[in-house]
Backbone as numpy.savetxt, mean C-alpha at the origin, in Angstrom:
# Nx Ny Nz CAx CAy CAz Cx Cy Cz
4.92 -8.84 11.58 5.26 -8.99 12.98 4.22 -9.86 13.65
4.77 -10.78 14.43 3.62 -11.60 15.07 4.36 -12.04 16.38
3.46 -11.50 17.44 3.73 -12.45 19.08 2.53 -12.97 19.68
2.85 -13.75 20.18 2.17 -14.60 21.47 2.15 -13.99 22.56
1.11 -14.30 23.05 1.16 -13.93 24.58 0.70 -15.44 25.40
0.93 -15.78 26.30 0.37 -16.28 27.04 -0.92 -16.28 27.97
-1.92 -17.42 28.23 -3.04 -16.77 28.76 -3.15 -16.05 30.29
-3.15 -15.12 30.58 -2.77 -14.57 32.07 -3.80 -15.03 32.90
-3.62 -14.38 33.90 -5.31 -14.87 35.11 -6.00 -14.08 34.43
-7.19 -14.39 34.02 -8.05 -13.31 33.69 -9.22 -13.43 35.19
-10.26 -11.98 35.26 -10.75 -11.52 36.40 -12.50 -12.86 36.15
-13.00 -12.72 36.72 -14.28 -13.57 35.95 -15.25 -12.85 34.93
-15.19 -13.54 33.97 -16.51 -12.98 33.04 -15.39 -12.31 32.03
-13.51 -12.32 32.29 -12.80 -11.42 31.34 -12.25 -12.57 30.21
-12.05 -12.43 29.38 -11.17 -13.31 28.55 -9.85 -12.81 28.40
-8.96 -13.40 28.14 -7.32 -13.37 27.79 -7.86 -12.26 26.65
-8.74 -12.65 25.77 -8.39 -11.34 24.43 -9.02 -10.10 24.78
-10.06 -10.23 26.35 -10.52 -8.50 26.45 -9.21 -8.52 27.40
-8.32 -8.48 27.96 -7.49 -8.01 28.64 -6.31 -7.55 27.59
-6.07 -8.45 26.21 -5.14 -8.22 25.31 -5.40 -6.74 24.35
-7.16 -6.53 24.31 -7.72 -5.55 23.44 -7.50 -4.02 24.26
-7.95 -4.59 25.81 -7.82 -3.46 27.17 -6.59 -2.66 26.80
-5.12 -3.85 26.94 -4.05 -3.23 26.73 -3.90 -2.15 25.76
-4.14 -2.71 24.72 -4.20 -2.20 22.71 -4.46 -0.84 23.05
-5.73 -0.42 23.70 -6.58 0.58 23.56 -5.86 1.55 24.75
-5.21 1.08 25.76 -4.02 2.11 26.71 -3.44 2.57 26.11
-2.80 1.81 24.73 -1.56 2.18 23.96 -2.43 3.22 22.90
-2.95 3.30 22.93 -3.54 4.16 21.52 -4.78 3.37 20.46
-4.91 2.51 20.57 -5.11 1.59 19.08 -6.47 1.51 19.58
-7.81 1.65 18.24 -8.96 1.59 18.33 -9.59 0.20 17.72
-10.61 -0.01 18.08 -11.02 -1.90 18.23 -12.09 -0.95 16.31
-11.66 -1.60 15.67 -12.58 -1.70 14.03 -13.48 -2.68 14.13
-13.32 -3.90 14.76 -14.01 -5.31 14.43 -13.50 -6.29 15.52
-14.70 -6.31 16.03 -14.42 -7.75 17.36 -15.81 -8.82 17.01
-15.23 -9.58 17.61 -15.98 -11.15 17.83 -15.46 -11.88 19.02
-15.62 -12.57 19.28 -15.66 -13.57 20.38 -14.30 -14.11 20.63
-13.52 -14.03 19.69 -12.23 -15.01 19.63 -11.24 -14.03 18.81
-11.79 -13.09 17.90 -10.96 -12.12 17.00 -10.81 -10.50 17.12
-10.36 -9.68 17.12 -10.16 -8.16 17.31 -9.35 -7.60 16.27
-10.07 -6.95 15.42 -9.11 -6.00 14.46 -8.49 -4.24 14.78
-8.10 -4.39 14.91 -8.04 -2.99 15.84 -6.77 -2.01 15.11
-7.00 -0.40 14.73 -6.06 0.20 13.75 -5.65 1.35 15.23
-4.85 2.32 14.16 -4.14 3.44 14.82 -3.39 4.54 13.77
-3.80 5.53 14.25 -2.76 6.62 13.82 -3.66 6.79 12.50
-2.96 7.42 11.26 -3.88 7.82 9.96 -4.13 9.12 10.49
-3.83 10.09 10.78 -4.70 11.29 11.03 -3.57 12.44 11.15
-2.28 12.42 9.84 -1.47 13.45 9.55 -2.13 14.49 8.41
-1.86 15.90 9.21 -2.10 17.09 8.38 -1.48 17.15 7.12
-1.53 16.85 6.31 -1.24 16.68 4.89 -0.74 18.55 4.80
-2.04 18.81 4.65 -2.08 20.38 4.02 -1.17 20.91 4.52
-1.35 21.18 6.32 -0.38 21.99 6.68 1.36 21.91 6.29
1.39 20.29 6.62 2.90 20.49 6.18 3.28 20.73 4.56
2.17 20.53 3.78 2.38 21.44 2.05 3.03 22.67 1.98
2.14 23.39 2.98 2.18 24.70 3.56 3.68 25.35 3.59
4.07 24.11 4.90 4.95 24.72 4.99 6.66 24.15 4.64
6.18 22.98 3.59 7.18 22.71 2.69 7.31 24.12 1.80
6.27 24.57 1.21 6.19 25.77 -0.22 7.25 26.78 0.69
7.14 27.53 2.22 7.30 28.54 2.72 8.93 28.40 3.03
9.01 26.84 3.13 10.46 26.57 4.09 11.54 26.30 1.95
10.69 26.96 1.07 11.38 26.13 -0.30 11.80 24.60 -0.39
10.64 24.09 -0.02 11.08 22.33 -0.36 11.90 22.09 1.48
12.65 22.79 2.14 13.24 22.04 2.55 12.74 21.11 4.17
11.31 21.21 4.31 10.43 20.70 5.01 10.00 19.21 4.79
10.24 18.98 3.56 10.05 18.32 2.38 10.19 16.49 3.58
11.53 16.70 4.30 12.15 15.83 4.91 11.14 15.50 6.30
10.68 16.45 6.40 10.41 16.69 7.82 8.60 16.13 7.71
8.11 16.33 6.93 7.03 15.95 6.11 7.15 14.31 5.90
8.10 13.71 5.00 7.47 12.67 4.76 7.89 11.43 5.99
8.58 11.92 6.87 8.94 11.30 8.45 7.74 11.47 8.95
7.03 11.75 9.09 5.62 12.26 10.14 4.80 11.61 9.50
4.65 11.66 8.21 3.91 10.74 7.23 4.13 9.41 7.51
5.35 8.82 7.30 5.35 7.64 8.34 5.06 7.07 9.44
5.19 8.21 10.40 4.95 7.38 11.75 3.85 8.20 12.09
3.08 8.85 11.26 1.62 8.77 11.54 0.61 7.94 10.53
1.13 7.33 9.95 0.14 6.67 8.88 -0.29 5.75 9.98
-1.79 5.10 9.24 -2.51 3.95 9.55 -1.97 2.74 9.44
-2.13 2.80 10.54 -1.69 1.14 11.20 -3.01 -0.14 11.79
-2.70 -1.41 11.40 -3.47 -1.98 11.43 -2.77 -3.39 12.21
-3.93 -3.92 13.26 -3.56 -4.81 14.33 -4.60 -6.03 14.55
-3.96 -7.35 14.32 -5.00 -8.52 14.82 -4.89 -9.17 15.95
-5.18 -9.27 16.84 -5.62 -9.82 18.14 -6.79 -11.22 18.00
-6.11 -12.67 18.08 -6.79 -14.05 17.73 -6.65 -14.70 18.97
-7.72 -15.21 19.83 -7.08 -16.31 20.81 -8.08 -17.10 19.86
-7.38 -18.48 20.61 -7.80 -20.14 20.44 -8.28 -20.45 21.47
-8.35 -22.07 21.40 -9.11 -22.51 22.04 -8.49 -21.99 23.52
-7.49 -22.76 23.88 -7.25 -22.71 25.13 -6.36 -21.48 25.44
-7.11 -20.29 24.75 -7.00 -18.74 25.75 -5.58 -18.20 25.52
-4.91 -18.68 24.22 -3.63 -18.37 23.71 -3.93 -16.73 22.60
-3.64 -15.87 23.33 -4.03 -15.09 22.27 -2.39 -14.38 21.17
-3.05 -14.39 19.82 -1.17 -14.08 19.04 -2.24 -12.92 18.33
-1.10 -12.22 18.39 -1.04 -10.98 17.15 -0.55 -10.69 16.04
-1.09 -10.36 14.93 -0.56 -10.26 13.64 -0.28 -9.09 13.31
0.84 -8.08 13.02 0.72 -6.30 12.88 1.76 -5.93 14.18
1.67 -4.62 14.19 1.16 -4.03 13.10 3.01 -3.83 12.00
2.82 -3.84 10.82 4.22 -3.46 10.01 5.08 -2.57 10.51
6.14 -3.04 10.68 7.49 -2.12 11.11 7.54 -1.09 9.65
8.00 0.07 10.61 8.28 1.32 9.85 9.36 1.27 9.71
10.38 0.58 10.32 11.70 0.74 9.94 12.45 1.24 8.49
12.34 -0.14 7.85 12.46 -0.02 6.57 12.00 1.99 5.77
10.63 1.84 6.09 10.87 3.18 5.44 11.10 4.66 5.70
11.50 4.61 6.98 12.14 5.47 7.81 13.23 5.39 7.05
14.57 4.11 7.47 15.36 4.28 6.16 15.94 4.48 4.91
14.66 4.00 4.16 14.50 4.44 2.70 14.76 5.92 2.69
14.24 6.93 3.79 13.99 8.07 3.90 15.78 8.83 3.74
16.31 8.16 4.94 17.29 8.62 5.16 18.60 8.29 4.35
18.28 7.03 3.70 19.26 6.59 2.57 18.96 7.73 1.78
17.41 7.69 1.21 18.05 9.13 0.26 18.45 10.36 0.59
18.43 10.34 1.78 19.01 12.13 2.36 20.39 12.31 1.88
20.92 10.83 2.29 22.51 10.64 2.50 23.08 10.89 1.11
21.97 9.90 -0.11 22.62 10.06 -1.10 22.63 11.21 -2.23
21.61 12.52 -1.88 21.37 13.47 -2.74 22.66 14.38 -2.09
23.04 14.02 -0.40 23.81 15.02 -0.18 25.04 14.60 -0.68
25.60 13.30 -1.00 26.74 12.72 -1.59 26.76 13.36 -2.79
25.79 13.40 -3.43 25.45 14.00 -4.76 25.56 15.31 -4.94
25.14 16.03 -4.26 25.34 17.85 -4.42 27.11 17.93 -3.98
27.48 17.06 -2.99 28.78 17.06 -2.68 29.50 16.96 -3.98
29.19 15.95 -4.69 30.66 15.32 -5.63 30.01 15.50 -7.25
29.30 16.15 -7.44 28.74 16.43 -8.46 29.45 17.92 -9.29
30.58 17.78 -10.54 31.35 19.17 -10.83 30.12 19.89 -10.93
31.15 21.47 -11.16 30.15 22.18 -11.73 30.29 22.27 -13.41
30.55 21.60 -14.11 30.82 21.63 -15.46 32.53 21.92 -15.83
32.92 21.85 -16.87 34.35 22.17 -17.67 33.80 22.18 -19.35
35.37 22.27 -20.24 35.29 22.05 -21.42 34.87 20.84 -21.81
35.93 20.05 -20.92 35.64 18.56 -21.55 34.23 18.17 -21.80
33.11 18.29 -20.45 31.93 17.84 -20.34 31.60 18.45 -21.06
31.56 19.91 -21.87 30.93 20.40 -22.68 31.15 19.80 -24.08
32.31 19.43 -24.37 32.90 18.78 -25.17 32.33 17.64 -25.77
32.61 16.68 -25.10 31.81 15.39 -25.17 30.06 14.84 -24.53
29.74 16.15 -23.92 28.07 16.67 -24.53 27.80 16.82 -25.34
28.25 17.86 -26.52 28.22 18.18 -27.49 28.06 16.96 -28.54
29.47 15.86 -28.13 29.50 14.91 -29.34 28.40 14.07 -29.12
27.83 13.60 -27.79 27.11 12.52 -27.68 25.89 12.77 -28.02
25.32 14.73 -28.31 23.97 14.90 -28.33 23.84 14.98 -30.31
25.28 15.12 -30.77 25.18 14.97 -32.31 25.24 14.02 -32.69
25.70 12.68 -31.93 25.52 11.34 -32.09 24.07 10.68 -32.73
22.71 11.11 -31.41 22.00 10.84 -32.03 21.13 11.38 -33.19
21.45 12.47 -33.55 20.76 13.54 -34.74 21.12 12.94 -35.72
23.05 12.30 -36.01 23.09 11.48 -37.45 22.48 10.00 -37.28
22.16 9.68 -36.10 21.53 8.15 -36.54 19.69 8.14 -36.50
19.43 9.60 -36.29 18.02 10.06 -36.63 17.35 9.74 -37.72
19.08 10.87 -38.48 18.57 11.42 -40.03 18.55 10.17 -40.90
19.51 9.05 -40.51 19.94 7.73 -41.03 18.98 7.35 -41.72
18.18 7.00 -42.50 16.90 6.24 -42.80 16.97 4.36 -42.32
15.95 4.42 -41.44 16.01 2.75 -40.38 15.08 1.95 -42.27
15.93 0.76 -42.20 16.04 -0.36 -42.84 15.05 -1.23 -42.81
14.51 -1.77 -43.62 14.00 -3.33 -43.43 13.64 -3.71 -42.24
13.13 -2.07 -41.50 12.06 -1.83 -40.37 10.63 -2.84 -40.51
9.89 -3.83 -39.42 9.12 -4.57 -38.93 7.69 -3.84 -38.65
6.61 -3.07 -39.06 5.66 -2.56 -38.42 5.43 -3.43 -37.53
5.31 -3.78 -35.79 4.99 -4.31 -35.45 3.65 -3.90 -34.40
2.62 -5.20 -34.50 1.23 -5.13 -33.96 1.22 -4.69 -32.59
0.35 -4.24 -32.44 0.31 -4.11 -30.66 -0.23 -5.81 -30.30
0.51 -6.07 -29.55 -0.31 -7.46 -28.62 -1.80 -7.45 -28.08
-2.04 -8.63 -28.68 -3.59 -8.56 -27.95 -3.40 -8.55 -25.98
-4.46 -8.23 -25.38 -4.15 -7.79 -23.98 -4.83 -9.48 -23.85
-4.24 -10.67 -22.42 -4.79 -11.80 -22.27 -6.42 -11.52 -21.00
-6.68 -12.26 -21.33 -7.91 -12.36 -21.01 -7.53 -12.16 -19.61
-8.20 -11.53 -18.45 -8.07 -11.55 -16.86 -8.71 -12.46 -16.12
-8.20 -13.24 -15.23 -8.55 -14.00 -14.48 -9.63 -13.87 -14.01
-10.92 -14.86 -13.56 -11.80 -14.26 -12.59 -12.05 -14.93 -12.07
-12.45 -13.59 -10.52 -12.13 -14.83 -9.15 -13.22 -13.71 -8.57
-14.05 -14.62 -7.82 -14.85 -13.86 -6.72 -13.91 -13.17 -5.51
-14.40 -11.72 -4.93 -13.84 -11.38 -3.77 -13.38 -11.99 -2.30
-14.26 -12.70 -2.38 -14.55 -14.17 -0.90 -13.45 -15.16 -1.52
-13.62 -15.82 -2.67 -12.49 -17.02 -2.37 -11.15 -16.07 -2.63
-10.38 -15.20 -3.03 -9.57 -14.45 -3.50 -8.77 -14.08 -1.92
-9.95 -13.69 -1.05 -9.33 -13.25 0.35 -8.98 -14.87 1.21
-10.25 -15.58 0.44 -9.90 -16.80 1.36 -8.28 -17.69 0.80
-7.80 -17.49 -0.34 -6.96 -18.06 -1.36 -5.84 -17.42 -0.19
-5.72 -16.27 0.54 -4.76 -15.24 0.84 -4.27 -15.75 2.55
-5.92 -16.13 2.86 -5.68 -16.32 4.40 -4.84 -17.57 4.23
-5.17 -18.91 3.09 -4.87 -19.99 3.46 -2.87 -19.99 3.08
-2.37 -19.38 2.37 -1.30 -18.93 1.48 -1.04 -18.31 1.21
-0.23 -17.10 1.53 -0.36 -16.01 1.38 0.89 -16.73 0.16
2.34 -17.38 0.21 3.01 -17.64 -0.75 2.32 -18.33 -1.96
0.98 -19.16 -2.21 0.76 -19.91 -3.01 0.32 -18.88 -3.46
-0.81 -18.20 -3.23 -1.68 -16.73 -3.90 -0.68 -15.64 -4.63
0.38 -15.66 -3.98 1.11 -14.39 -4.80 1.76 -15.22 -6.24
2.04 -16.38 -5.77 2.61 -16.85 -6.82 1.41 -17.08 -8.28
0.58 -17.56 -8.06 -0.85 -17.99 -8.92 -1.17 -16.17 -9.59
-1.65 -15.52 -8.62 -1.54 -14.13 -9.39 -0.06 -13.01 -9.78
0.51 -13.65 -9.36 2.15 -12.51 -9.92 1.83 -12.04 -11.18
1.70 -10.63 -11.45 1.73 -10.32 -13.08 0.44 -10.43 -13.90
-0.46 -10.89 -13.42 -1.55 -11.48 -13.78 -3.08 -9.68 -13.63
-3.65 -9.85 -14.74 -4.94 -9.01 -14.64 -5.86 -9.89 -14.10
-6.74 -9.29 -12.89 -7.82 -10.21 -12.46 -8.85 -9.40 -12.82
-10.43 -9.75 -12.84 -11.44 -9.56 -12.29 -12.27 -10.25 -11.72
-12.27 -9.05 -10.44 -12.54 -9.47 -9.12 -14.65 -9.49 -9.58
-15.34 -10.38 -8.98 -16.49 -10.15 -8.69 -17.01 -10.14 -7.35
-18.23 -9.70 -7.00 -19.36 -9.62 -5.92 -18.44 -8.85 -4.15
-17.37 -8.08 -5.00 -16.70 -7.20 -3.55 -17.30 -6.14 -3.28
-17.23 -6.08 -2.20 -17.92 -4.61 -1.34 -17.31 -3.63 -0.92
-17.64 -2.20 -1.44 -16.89 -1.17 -1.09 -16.85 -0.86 0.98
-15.57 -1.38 0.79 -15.21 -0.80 2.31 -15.54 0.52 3.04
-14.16 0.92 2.22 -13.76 2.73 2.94 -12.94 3.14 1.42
-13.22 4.49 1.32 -12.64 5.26 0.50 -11.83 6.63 0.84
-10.52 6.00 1.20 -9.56 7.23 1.54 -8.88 7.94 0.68
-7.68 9.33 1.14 -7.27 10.10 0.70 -5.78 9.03 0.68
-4.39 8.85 -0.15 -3.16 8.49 -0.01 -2.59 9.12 0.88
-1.30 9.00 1.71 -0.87 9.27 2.66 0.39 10.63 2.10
0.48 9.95 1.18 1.57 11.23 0.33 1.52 11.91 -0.57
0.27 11.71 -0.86 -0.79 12.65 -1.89 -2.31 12.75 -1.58
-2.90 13.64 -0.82 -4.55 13.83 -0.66 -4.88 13.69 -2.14
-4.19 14.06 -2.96 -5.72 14.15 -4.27 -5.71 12.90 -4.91
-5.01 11.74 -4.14 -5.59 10.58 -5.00 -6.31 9.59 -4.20
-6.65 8.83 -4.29 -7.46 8.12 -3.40 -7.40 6.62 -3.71
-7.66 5.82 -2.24 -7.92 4.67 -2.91 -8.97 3.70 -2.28
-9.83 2.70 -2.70 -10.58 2.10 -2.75 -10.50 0.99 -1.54
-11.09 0.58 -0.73 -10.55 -0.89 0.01 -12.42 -1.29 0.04
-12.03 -2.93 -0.10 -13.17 -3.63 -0.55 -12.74 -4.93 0.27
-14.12 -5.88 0.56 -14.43 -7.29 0.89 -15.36 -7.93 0.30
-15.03 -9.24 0.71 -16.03 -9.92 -0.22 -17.37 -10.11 0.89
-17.85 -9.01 1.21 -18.88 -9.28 2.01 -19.52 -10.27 3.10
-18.07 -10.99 3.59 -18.71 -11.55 4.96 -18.47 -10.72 6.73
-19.16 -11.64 7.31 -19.31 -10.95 8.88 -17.94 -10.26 9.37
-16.66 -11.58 9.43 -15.96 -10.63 10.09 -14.61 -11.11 9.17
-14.74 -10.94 8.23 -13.41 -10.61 7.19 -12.24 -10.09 7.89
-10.78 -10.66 8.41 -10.07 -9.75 8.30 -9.27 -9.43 7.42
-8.92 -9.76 6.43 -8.41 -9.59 4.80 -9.28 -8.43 4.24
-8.63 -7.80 3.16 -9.57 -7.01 2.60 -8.43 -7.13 1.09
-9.26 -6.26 0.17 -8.67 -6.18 -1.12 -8.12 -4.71 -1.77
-7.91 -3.71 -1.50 -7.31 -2.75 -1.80 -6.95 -2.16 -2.98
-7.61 -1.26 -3.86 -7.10 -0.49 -5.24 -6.62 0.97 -4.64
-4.96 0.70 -5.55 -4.38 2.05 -5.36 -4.66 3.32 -6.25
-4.91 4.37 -6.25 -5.11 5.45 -7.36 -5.97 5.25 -7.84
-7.40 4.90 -7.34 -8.65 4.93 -8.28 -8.76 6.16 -8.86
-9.27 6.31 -10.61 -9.52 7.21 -10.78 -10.74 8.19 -10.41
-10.51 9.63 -11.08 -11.83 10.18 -10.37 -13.11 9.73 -10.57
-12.99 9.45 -12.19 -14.43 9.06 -12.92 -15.42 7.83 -12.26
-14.71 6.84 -11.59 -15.24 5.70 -10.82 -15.15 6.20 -9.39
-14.49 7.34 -8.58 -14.70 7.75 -7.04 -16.10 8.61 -7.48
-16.95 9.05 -8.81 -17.48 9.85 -8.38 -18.89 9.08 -8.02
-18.94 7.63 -8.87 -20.08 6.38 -8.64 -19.95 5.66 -7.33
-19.08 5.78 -6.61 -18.56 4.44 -5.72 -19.16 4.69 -4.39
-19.46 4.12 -3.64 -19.94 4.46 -2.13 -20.18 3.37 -1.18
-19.58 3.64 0.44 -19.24 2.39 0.97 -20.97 1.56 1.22
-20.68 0.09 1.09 -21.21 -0.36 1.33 -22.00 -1.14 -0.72
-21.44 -0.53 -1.25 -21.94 -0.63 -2.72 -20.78 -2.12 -3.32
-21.97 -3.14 -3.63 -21.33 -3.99 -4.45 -21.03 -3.86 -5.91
-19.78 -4.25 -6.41 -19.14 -3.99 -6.98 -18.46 -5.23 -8.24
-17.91 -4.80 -9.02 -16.90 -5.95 -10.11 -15.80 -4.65 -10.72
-14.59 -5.72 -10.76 -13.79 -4.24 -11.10 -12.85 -5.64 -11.43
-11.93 -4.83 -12.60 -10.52 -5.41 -13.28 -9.40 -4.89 -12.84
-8.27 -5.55 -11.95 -7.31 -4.28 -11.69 -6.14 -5.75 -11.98
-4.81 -4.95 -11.86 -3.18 -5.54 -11.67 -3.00 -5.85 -10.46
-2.62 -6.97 -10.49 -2.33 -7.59 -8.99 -0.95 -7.17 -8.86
-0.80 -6.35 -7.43 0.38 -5.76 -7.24 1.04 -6.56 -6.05
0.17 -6.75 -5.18 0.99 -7.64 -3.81 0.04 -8.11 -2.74
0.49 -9.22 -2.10 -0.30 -9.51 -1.03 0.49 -9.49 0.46
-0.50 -8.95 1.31 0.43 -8.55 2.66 -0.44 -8.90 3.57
-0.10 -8.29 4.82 -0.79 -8.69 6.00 -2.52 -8.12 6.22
-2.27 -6.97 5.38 -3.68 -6.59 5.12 -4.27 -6.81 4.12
-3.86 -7.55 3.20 -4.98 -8.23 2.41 -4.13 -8.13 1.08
-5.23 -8.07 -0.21 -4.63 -8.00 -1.66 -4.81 -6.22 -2.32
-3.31 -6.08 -2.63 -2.80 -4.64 -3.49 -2.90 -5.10 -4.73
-4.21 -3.94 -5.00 -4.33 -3.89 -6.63 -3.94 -2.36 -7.16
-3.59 -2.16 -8.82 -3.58 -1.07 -9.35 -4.30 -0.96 -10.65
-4.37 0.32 -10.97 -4.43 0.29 -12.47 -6.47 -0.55 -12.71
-7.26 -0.02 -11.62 -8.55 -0.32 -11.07 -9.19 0.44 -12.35
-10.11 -0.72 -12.88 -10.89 0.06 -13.77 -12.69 -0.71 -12.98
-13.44 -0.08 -12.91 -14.51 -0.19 -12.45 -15.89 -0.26 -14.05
């Protein structure tokens, strides 16, 4: 999502972007990172996980719904605020929830289509259960032929790219960068541990967010599901080298998985 604003009267001594940040912060949204010309500013992140566990277990799952809606529109949200030269300030953020609000409700629709039109069994299905599960037992017992032992593949070597040009590769292209890493193992060097949070739909996993250590970065680099054995070494502000799967690049920077430290 991205708008413009136009530069308004500002009062003396105000700029177009403290009147744009002023607004932000009426609405809810807290300033992370300012400068002179830039404002990073987040919101929300601060859903009770536990409680609604709680009372998914009590309600038998069927909270379940009610839970991961709140999870949505309380997750962390993230907002850029840029003027230019001549006092034009645009915003980048924060991601529409739409989409997975929907996702939500598409599957409501379709498990209930499903409990709807789903038999409760007959002969027949028992029938031709029966044949399809003896199907594979005689092509078990079969003895396989002029079978191939085949090697495991060697794994290709991972790319390596410093944290700084990697974010800078992202600001300049976000289409050229996804394309260059699609599919690709990197290792990342000389990134700096950000923040180390809990997942939004699971507390017990966590994940990593890192920069390549300049002043006012707004890109960052992101590992999903770090394991425990590397959360128990890691701590913000600690430079770092790590190998992960390049999963995606977005408005907040580069999604990695599968983080080995």
């Amino acid at each position: 999502m991205s708008n413009s604003y136009p530069p308004p009267p500002a009062a003396p001594g105000v700029t177009p972007l403290d009147e744009a940040v002023h607004k932000a912060a009426t609405d809810g949204w807290t300033v992370v990172n300012r400068d002179s010309h830039n404002a990073v500013l987040n919101k929300g992140g601060k859903v009770r996980h536990v409680m609604h566990g709680i009372i998914s277990l009590l309600t038998c799952g069927g909270w379940l719904w009610g839970w991961a809606i709140v999870a949505i529109l309380g997750a962390k949200q993230m907002m850029t605020l840029s003027m230019d030269a001549n006092g034009h300030v645009t915003q980048q953020g924060p991601k529409s929830r739409t989409p997975y609000l929907a996702g939500v409700a598409g599957l409501f629709v379709v498990l209930a289509i499903l409990g709807a039109t789903l038999p409760g069994g007959d002969d027949t299905t028992a029938t031709d259960s029966g044949d399809s599960a003896a199907a594979p037992s005689e092509k078990a017992a079969a003895p396989a032929k002029d079978e191939k032992k085949t090697e495991p593949k060697a794994k290709p070597k991972p790319l390596v790219v410093s944290a700084s040009d990697l974010i800078k590769e992202f600001e300049a292209s976000e289409f050229t960068a996804d394309k260059k890493y699609k599919g690709k193992t990197i290792k990342i060097t000389g990134a700096v541990v950000r923040s180390i949070d809990a997942q939004i739909f699971n507390d017990k996993k966590y994940d990593v967010s890192m920069d390549g250590g300049g002043d006012f970065e707004i890109l960052g680099i992101h590992c999903r599901g770090v394991a425990n054995k590397y959360l128990e070494t890691l701590e913000p502000g600690q430079d770092v080298t790590f190998v992960g799967e390049f999963d995606d690049g977005g408005d907040l920077g580069v999604e990695m998985k599968s983080c080995d430290y």
